[in-house]
Amino acid sequence: MKQAVIDVGSNSVRLLAMEDELPLARGSITTRLMSGIIQGKMAEEAMERTAQAVYAHVQRAREMGIERIYAFGTSAVRDAANRDFLLNRVRALCHLELEVMSGEQEAMLAYAGAAPQGRAGVIDIGGGSTELLCGSEGKVLRSGSAQLGAVRLLNRLGSDRDPDALVEAALEMLSDTVRAVQGEPVERWIGVGGTITSLAAMDLELEPYSPEAIELHPIFRGAARAWLARLCQMSVEQRYALPGLQKRRADIIASGVAVLCAFFQAFPEVDRVLASEHDNLEGFLRMKAREA
């Protein structure tokens, strides 16, 4: 059975098309929905960009002969007071219902996608939120969601030049979520989201990007901190030249890496995370398969 799911995130709108358990296509369009939030409301221009991105993904899926298409929204959508404008725009443009995920639901989806087997922890760094989850055999035992992401952290500080300030702010915003999962034993930590996969691609100097190459690539504590120091010294234009880093992520990559460094600081016993492309998109489709 062919099906597709679209994730309307705080930074980008992503597509995953699958046939049974095999990926058919992936896609990502940067719309910066979180950056358009002013006094708790999303800017109409940002919502229109996002709706058009959803439409582009829907058209691509339909051209592949996929009729079962889902869409869900995460941090920026659930936090905005005027989210109905976006939901109505997607409904009118795409004839598609945009489901709004709570922080807990988002966390469950990330775990279901990244860690279906074994005893594992998952860190999911997004544009507007970060989820920490610990569990076993695909079942979440402890979880927490923080109002912290690459875009939200950069917006809060207004600059990404001071690595210590970034990590300190991230650690403060992550503290309650850390306490929610501390004490649950795990065998390995898996990292998902654009920050993690970009960092893996930069580590490997991947050009072009290859999901297969980054899968389970270890990102070590020291390497993350070294990357943060290096990125904070570079302009956005200089970051464009880094092999493995997509230009659309160059302005937020340092703040995203700071979130990972804060995670390592909060968990001194963890020396690495394993990068993975398997995230809430696959988790969502697995959830729908169970409901069918």
Short mmCIF file of N, CA and C in Angstrom, two decimals, residues 125-218:
data_model
loop_
_atom_site.label_atom_id
_atom_site.label_comp_id
_atom_site.label_asym_id
_atom_site.label_seq_id
_atom_site.Cartn_x
_atom_site.Cartn_y
_atom_site.Cartn_z
N ILE A 125 15.59 17.20 17.81
CA ILE A 125 15.77 18.65 17.82
C ILE A 125 15.08 19.24 16.60
N GLY A 126 14.04 20.01 16.83
CA GLY A 126 13.32 20.66 15.75
C GLY A 126 13.62 22.14 15.69
N GLY A 127 12.78 22.86 14.96
CA GLY A 127 12.95 24.29 14.88
C GLY A 127 12.39 25.01 16.09
N GLY A 128 11.27 24.47 16.64
CA GLY A 128 10.61 25.13 17.75
C GLY A 128 10.57 24.34 19.03
N SER A 129 10.83 23.03 18.97
CA SER A 129 10.77 22.22 20.18
C SER A 129 11.82 21.12 20.12
N THR A 130 12.13 20.58 21.29
CA THR A 130 13.04 19.45 21.41
C THR A 130 12.38 18.40 22.29
N GLU A 131 12.35 17.17 21.80
CA GLU A 131 11.76 16.07 22.56
C GLU A 131 12.85 15.11 23.02
N LEU A 132 12.73 14.66 24.27
CA LEU A 132 13.59 13.61 24.82
C LEU A 132 12.69 12.44 25.20
N LEU A 133 13.11 11.24 24.80
CA LEU A 133 12.28 10.06 25.05
C LEU A 133 13.16 8.88 25.43
N CYS A 134 12.70 8.09 26.36
CA CYS A 134 13.38 6.85 26.72
C CYS A 134 12.35 5.74 26.73
N GLY A 135 12.74 4.57 26.23
CA GLY A 135 11.77 3.48 26.19
C GLY A 135 12.41 2.18 25.80
N SER A 136 11.54 1.22 25.50
CA SER A 136 12.00 -0.13 25.17
C SER A 136 11.06 -0.76 24.16
N GLU A 137 11.62 -1.39 23.13
CA GLU A 137 10.86 -2.11 22.11
C GLU A 137 9.75 -1.26 21.51
N GLY A 138 10.07 -0.01 21.22
CA GLY A 138 9.13 0.88 20.56
C GLY A 138 8.13 1.54 21.48
N LYS A 139 8.16 1.22 22.78
CA LYS A 139 7.22 1.79 23.74
C LYS A 139 7.91 2.84 24.58
N VAL A 140 7.37 4.05 24.62
CA VAL A 140 7.94 5.13 25.40
C VAL A 140 7.62 4.93 26.87
N LEU A 141 8.66 5.00 27.71
CA LEU A 141 8.47 4.85 29.14
C LEU A 141 8.54 6.20 29.86
N ARG A 142 9.39 7.09 29.37
CA ARG A 142 9.48 8.45 29.91
C ARG A 142 9.71 9.41 28.75
N SER A 143 9.11 10.58 28.85
CA SER A 143 9.29 11.55 27.76
C SER A 143 9.08 12.97 28.26
N GLY A 144 9.58 13.90 27.48
CA GLY A 144 9.37 15.31 27.77
C GLY A 144 9.57 16.13 26.52
N SER A 145 8.89 17.27 26.44
CA SER A 145 9.00 18.16 25.29
C SER A 145 9.31 19.56 25.80
N ALA A 146 10.36 20.16 25.25
CA ALA A 146 10.79 21.50 25.66
C ALA A 146 10.50 22.52 24.57
N GLN A 147 10.13 23.72 24.98
CA GLN A 147 9.92 24.82 24.05
C GLN A 147 11.29 25.37 23.65
N LEU A 148 12.03 24.54 22.95
CA LEU A 148 13.41 24.84 22.59
C LEU A 148 13.72 24.18 21.26
N GLY A 149 14.19 24.96 20.31
CA GLY A 149 14.59 24.44 19.01
C GLY A 149 15.59 25.38 18.38
N ALA A 150 16.09 25.01 17.21
CA ALA A 150 17.12 25.81 16.56
C ALA A 150 16.64 27.22 16.25
N VAL A 151 15.42 27.36 15.74
CA VAL A 151 14.88 28.67 15.40
C VAL A 151 14.50 29.44 16.67
N ARG A 152 13.83 28.75 17.61
CA ARG A 152 13.37 29.42 18.83
C ARG A 152 14.56 29.93 19.65
N LEU A 153 15.64 29.16 19.75
CA LEU A 153 16.81 29.59 20.52
C LEU A 153 17.47 30.80 19.87
N LEU A 154 17.62 30.76 18.55
CA LEU A 154 18.22 31.90 17.85
C LEU A 154 17.36 33.15 18.01
N ASN A 155 16.04 32.98 17.93
CA ASN A 155 15.14 34.12 18.11
C ASN A 155 15.26 34.70 19.52
N ARG A 156 15.43 33.83 20.49
CA ARG A 156 15.51 34.29 21.89
C ARG A 156 16.77 35.11 22.14
N LEU A 157 17.91 34.63 21.63
CA LEU A 157 19.17 35.32 21.90
C LEU A 157 19.48 36.41 20.88
N GLY A 158 18.98 36.25 19.68
CA GLY A 158 19.21 37.25 18.64
C GLY A 158 20.57 37.17 17.99
N SER A 159 21.41 36.25 18.46
CA SER A 159 22.76 36.10 17.90
C SER A 159 23.24 34.68 18.18
N ASP A 160 24.11 34.17 17.31
CA ASP A 160 24.70 32.85 17.53
C ASP A 160 26.22 32.93 17.53
N ARG A 161 26.76 34.01 18.06
CA ARG A 161 28.21 34.23 18.07
C ARG A 161 28.89 33.72 19.34
N ASP A 162 28.13 33.55 20.41
CA ASP A 162 28.71 33.16 21.70
C ASP A 162 28.29 31.73 22.03
N PRO A 163 29.19 30.76 21.86
CA PRO A 163 28.79 29.36 22.09
C PRO A 163 28.38 29.08 23.53
N ASP A 164 29.06 29.70 24.49
CA ASP A 164 28.73 29.46 25.90
C ASP A 164 27.34 30.00 26.22
N ALA A 165 27.01 31.18 25.69
CA ALA A 165 25.69 31.77 25.93
C ALA A 165 24.60 30.90 25.31
N LEU A 166 24.84 30.37 24.13
CA LEU A 166 23.87 29.51 23.47
C LEU A 166 23.60 28.25 24.29
N VAL A 167 24.67 27.60 24.74
CA VAL A 167 24.52 26.36 25.50
C VAL A 167 23.86 26.63 26.84
N GLU A 168 24.24 27.72 27.51
CA GLU A 168 23.65 28.05 28.80
C GLU A 168 22.15 28.29 28.68
N ALA A 169 21.75 29.04 27.66
CA ALA A 169 20.32 29.30 27.45
C ALA A 169 19.58 28.02 27.10
N ALA A 170 20.18 27.19 26.24
CA ALA A 170 19.55 25.93 25.85
C ALA A 170 19.39 25.00 27.05
N LEU A 171 20.40 24.94 27.90
CA LEU A 171 20.35 24.07 29.06
C LEU A 171 19.26 24.50 30.03
N GLU A 172 19.10 25.80 30.19
CA GLU A 172 18.03 26.31 31.05
C GLU A 172 16.66 25.94 30.49
N MET A 173 16.47 26.08 29.18
CA MET A 173 15.18 25.79 28.56
C MET A 173 14.90 24.28 28.52
N LEU A 174 15.96 23.47 28.61
CA LEU A 174 15.82 22.01 28.50
C LEU A 174 15.69 21.34 29.87
N SER A 175 15.91 22.07 30.95
CA SER A 175 16.08 21.47 32.27
C SER A 175 14.89 20.62 32.72
N ASP A 176 13.67 21.12 32.57
CA ASP A 176 12.50 20.34 33.00
C ASP A 176 12.35 19.05 32.20
N THR A 177 12.67 19.12 30.92
CA THR A 177 12.56 17.94 30.06
C THR A 177 13.61 16.90 30.42
N VAL A 178 14.80 17.36 30.77
CA VAL A 178 15.85 16.44 31.23
C VAL A 178 15.40 15.70 32.47
N ARG A 179 14.82 16.42 33.43
CA ARG A 179 14.37 15.78 34.67
C ARG A 179 13.28 14.76 34.41
N ALA A 180 12.50 14.98 33.36
CA ALA A 180 11.40 14.06 33.06
C ALA A 180 11.88 12.68 32.62
N VAL A 181 13.09 12.60 32.09
CA VAL A 181 13.57 11.32 31.56
C VAL A 181 14.76 10.76 32.31
N GLN A 182 15.38 11.55 33.19
CA GLN A 182 16.55 11.07 33.90
C GLN A 182 16.23 9.84 34.74
N GLY A 183 17.19 8.91 34.77
CA GLY A 183 17.03 7.72 35.57
C GLY A 183 16.53 6.51 34.81
N GLU A 184 16.05 6.73 33.59
CA GLU A 184 15.60 5.60 32.77
C GLU A 184 16.80 5.04 32.01
N PRO A 185 17.17 3.76 32.26
CA PRO A 185 18.34 3.21 31.58
C PRO A 185 18.11 3.00 30.09
N VAL A 186 19.11 3.36 29.30
CA VAL A 186 19.05 3.15 27.85
C VAL A 186 20.38 2.57 27.38
N GLU A 187 20.34 1.86 26.27
CA GLU A 187 21.55 1.26 25.71
C GLU A 187 22.23 2.18 24.71
N ARG A 188 21.45 3.05 24.07
CA ARG A 188 22.01 3.96 23.08
C ARG A 188 21.07 5.16 22.93
N TRP A 189 21.62 6.28 22.49
CA TRP A 189 20.82 7.46 22.18
C TRP A 189 20.82 7.68 20.68
N ILE A 190 19.65 7.92 20.12
CA ILE A 190 19.47 8.17 18.69
C ILE A 190 19.04 9.61 18.52
N GLY A 191 19.65 10.31 17.57
CA GLY A 191 19.31 11.69 17.31
C GLY A 191 18.60 11.85 15.97
N VAL A 192 17.49 12.58 15.97
CA VAL A 192 16.75 12.84 14.73
C VAL A 192 16.50 14.33 14.59
N GLY A 193 16.09 14.72 13.39
CA GLY A 193 15.86 16.13 13.10
C GLY A 193 16.98 16.72 12.26
N GLY A 194 16.69 17.87 11.65
CA GLY A 194 17.63 18.47 10.70
C GLY A 194 18.97 18.84 11.28
N THR A 195 19.02 19.26 12.54
CA THR A 195 20.30 19.58 13.17
C THR A 195 21.19 18.36 13.21
N ILE A 196 20.64 17.24 13.67
CA ILE A 196 21.44 16.02 13.83
C ILE A 196 21.91 15.48 12.48
N THR A 197 20.99 15.38 11.53
CA THR A 197 21.38 14.82 10.23
C THR A 197 22.34 15.76 9.49
N SER A 198 22.17 17.06 9.65
CA SER A 198 23.12 18.00 9.03
C SER A 198 24.50 17.86 9.65
N LEU A 199 24.55 17.71 10.98
CA LEU A 199 25.84 17.56 11.66
C LEU A 199 26.54 16.28 11.21
N ALA A 200 25.78 15.22 11.03
CA ALA A 200 26.36 13.97 10.53
C ALA A 200 26.91 14.17 9.12
N ALA A 201 26.15 14.85 8.27
CA ALA A 201 26.59 15.10 6.89
C ALA A 201 27.84 15.97 6.87
N MET A 202 27.92 16.95 7.79
CA MET A 202 29.11 17.80 7.87
C MET A 202 30.31 16.99 8.36
N ASP A 203 30.09 16.12 9.35
CA ASP A 203 31.15 15.24 9.84
C ASP A 203 31.74 14.41 8.69
N LEU A 204 30.85 13.91 7.84
CA LEU A 204 31.26 13.03 6.74
C LEU A 204 31.61 13.79 5.46
N GLU A 205 31.38 15.13 5.48
CA GLU A 205 31.61 15.96 4.29
C GLU A 205 30.87 15.41 3.08
N LEU A 206 29.60 15.11 3.29
CA LEU A 206 28.80 14.47 2.25
C LEU A 206 28.36 15.47 1.19
N GLU A 207 28.66 15.19 -0.03
CA GLU A 207 28.17 15.94 -1.18
C GLU A 207 28.03 14.96 -2.34
N PRO A 208 26.82 14.63 -2.78
CA PRO A 208 25.54 15.12 -2.24
C PRO A 208 25.15 14.40 -0.97
N TYR A 209 24.06 14.89 -0.37
CA TYR A 209 23.54 14.30 0.85
C TYR A 209 23.06 12.88 0.59
N SER A 210 23.34 11.98 1.53
CA SER A 210 22.94 10.58 1.39
C SER A 210 22.35 10.08 2.69
N PRO A 211 21.03 9.82 2.75
CA PRO A 211 20.43 9.28 3.97
C PRO A 211 21.08 7.98 4.42
N GLU A 212 21.45 7.14 3.46
CA GLU A 212 22.06 5.85 3.81
C GLU A 212 23.41 6.05 4.50
N ALA A 213 24.17 7.06 4.06
CA ALA A 213 25.50 7.28 4.63
C ALA A 213 25.44 7.81 6.05
N ILE A 214 24.45 8.65 6.35
CA ILE A 214 24.40 9.24 7.69
C ILE A 214 23.72 8.33 8.71
N GLU A 215 22.99 7.31 8.26
CA GLU A 215 22.24 6.46 9.17
C GLU A 215 23.16 5.80 10.20
N LEU A 216 22.89 6.09 11.48
CA LEU A 216 23.62 5.59 12.64
C LEU A 216 25.07 6.10 12.71
N HIS A 217 25.35 7.20 12.00
CA HIS A 217 26.67 7.82 12.15
C HIS A 217 26.77 8.42 13.55
N PRO A 218 27.86 8.11 14.30
CA PRO A 218 27.97 8.63 15.66
C PRO A 218 28.44 10.09 15.69
#
